[in-house]
Short mmCIF file of C-alpha atoms and ligand atoms in Angstrom, two decimals:
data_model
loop_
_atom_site.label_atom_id
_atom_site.label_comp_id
_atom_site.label_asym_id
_atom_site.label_seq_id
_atom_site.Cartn_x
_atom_site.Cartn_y
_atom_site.Cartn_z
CA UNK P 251 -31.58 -19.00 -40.70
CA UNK P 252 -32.68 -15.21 -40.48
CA UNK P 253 -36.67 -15.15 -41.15
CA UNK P 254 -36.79 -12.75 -43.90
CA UNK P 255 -33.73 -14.37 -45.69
CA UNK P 256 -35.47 -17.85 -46.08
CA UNK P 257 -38.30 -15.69 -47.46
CA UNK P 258 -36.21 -14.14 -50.12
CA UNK P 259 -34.68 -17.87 -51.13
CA UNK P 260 -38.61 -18.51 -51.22
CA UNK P 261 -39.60 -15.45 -53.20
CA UNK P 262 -36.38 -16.23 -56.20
CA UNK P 263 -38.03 -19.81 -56.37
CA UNK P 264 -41.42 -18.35 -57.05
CA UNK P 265 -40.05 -15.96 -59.35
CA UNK P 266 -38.32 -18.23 -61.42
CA UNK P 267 -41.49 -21.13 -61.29
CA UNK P 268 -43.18 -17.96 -62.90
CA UNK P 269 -40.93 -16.85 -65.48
CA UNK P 270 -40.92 -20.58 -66.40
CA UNK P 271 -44.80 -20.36 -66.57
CA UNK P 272 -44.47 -17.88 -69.07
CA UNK P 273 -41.88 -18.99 -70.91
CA UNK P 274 -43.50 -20.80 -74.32
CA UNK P 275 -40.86 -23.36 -74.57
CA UNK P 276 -40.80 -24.26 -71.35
CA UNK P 277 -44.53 -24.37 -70.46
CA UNK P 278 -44.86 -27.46 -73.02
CA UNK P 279 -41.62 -29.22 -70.64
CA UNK P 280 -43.34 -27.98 -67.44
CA UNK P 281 -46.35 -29.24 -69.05
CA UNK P 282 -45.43 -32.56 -69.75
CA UNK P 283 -44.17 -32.96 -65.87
CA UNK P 284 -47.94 -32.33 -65.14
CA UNK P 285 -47.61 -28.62 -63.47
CA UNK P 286 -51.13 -27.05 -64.49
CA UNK P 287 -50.29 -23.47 -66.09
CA UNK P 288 -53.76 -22.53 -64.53
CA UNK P 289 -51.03 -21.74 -61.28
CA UNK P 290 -50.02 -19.02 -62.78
CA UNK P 291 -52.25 -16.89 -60.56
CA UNK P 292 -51.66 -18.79 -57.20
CA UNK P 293 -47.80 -18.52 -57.87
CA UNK P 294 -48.08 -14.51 -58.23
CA UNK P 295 -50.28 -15.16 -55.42
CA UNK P 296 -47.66 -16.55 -53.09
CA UNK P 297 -44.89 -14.50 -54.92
CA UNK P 298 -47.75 -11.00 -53.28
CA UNK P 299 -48.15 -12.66 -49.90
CA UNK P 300 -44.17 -13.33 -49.36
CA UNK P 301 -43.31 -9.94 -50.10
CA UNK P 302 -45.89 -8.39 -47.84
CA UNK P 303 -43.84 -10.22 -45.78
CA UNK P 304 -40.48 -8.73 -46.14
CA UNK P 305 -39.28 -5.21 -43.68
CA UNK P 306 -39.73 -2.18 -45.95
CA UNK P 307 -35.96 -1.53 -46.14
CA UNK P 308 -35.70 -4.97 -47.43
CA UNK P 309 -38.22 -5.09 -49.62
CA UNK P 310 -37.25 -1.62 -51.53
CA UNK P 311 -33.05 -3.74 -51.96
CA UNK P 312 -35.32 -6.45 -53.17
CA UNK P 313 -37.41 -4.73 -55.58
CA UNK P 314 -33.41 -3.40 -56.80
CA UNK P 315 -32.08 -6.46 -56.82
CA UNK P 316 -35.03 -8.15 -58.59
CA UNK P 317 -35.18 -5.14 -61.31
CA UNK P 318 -31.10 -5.17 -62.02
CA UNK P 319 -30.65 -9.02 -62.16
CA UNK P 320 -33.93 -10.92 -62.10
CA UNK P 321 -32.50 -12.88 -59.05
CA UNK P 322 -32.27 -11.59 -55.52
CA UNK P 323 -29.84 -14.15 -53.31
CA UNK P 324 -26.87 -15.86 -54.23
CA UNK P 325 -24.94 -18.20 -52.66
CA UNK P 326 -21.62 -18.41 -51.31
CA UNK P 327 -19.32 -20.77 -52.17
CA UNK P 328 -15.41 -21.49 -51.18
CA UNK P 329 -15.85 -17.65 -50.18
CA UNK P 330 -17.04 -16.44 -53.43
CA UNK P 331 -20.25 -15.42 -54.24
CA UNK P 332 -22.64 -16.61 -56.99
CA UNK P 333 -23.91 -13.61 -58.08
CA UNK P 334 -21.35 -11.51 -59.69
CA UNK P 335 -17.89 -14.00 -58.62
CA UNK P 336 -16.23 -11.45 -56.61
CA UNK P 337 -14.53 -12.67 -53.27
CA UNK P 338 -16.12 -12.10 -49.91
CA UNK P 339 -14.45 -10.50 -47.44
CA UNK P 340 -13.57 -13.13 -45.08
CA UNK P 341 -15.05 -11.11 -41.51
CA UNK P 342 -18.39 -12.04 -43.19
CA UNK P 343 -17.41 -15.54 -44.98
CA UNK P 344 -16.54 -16.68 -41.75
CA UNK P 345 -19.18 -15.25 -39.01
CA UNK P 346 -20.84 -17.46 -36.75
CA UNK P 347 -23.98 -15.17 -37.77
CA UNK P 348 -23.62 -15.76 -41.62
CA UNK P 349 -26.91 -17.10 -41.84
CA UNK P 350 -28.49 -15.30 -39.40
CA UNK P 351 -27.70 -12.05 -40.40
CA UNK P 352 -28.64 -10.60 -43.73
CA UNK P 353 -25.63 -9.74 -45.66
CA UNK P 354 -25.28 -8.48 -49.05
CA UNK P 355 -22.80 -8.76 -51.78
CA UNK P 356 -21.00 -5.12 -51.64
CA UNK P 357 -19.89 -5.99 -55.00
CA UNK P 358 -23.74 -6.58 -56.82
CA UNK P 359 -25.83 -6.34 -53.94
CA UNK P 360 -27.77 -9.77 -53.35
CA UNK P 361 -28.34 -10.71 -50.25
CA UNK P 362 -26.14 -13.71 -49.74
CA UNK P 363 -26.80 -17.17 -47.94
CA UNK P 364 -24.12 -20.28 -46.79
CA UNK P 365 -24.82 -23.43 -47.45
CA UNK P 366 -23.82 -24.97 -43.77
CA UNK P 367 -21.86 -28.26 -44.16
ZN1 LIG I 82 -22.00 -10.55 -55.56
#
């Protein structure tokens, strides 16, 4: 899988482990599966050291991404993707590459991932 794109799936994990940090109701459920909300600053930590990380033409569609939807990669599925449900054109759906190249959805713009069978 493309370097940068495993970082991205990386960087939407962190994200959401941090909105769930934040999140009232579900620090008391987080809480009660032990996670310490002292992590708080090691997960925004992580979330600064992956994006250092990323190419600065990728992190600027990430930082757009990230603002517009709150998420950044989406799966695809059957051909669709999982970020706005719009069909992928099937040159892409079905390269070799899909995985190693980054793509993006040209309908919302997240950069898009297979899961390989
Ligand atoms: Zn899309």
């Amino acid at each position: 899988m493309n370097p940068q794109l495993q970082i991205l799936i990386a960087l939407q994990d962190i994200l959401s482990l941090i909105r769930e940090a934040k999140d009232p109701s579900q620090k008391r459920a987080l809480g009660r599966m032990g996670f310490k909300m002292t992590n708080l600053e090691a997960l925004e930590q992580t979330r600064e050291n992956l994006e250092d990380q990323l190419s600065p033409a990728i992190r600027s569609q990430y930082a757009r991404a990230k603002k517009r939807y709150g998420r950044i990669v989406a799966p695809v599925i059957n051909g669709i993707c999982y970020g706005c449900f719009v069909k992928i054109p099937s040159a892409i759906d079905t390269a070799e590459d899909r995985n190693q190249t980054l793509y993006r959805c040209e309908n919302c713009g997240m950069f898009l991932f297979w899961v390989e069978k």
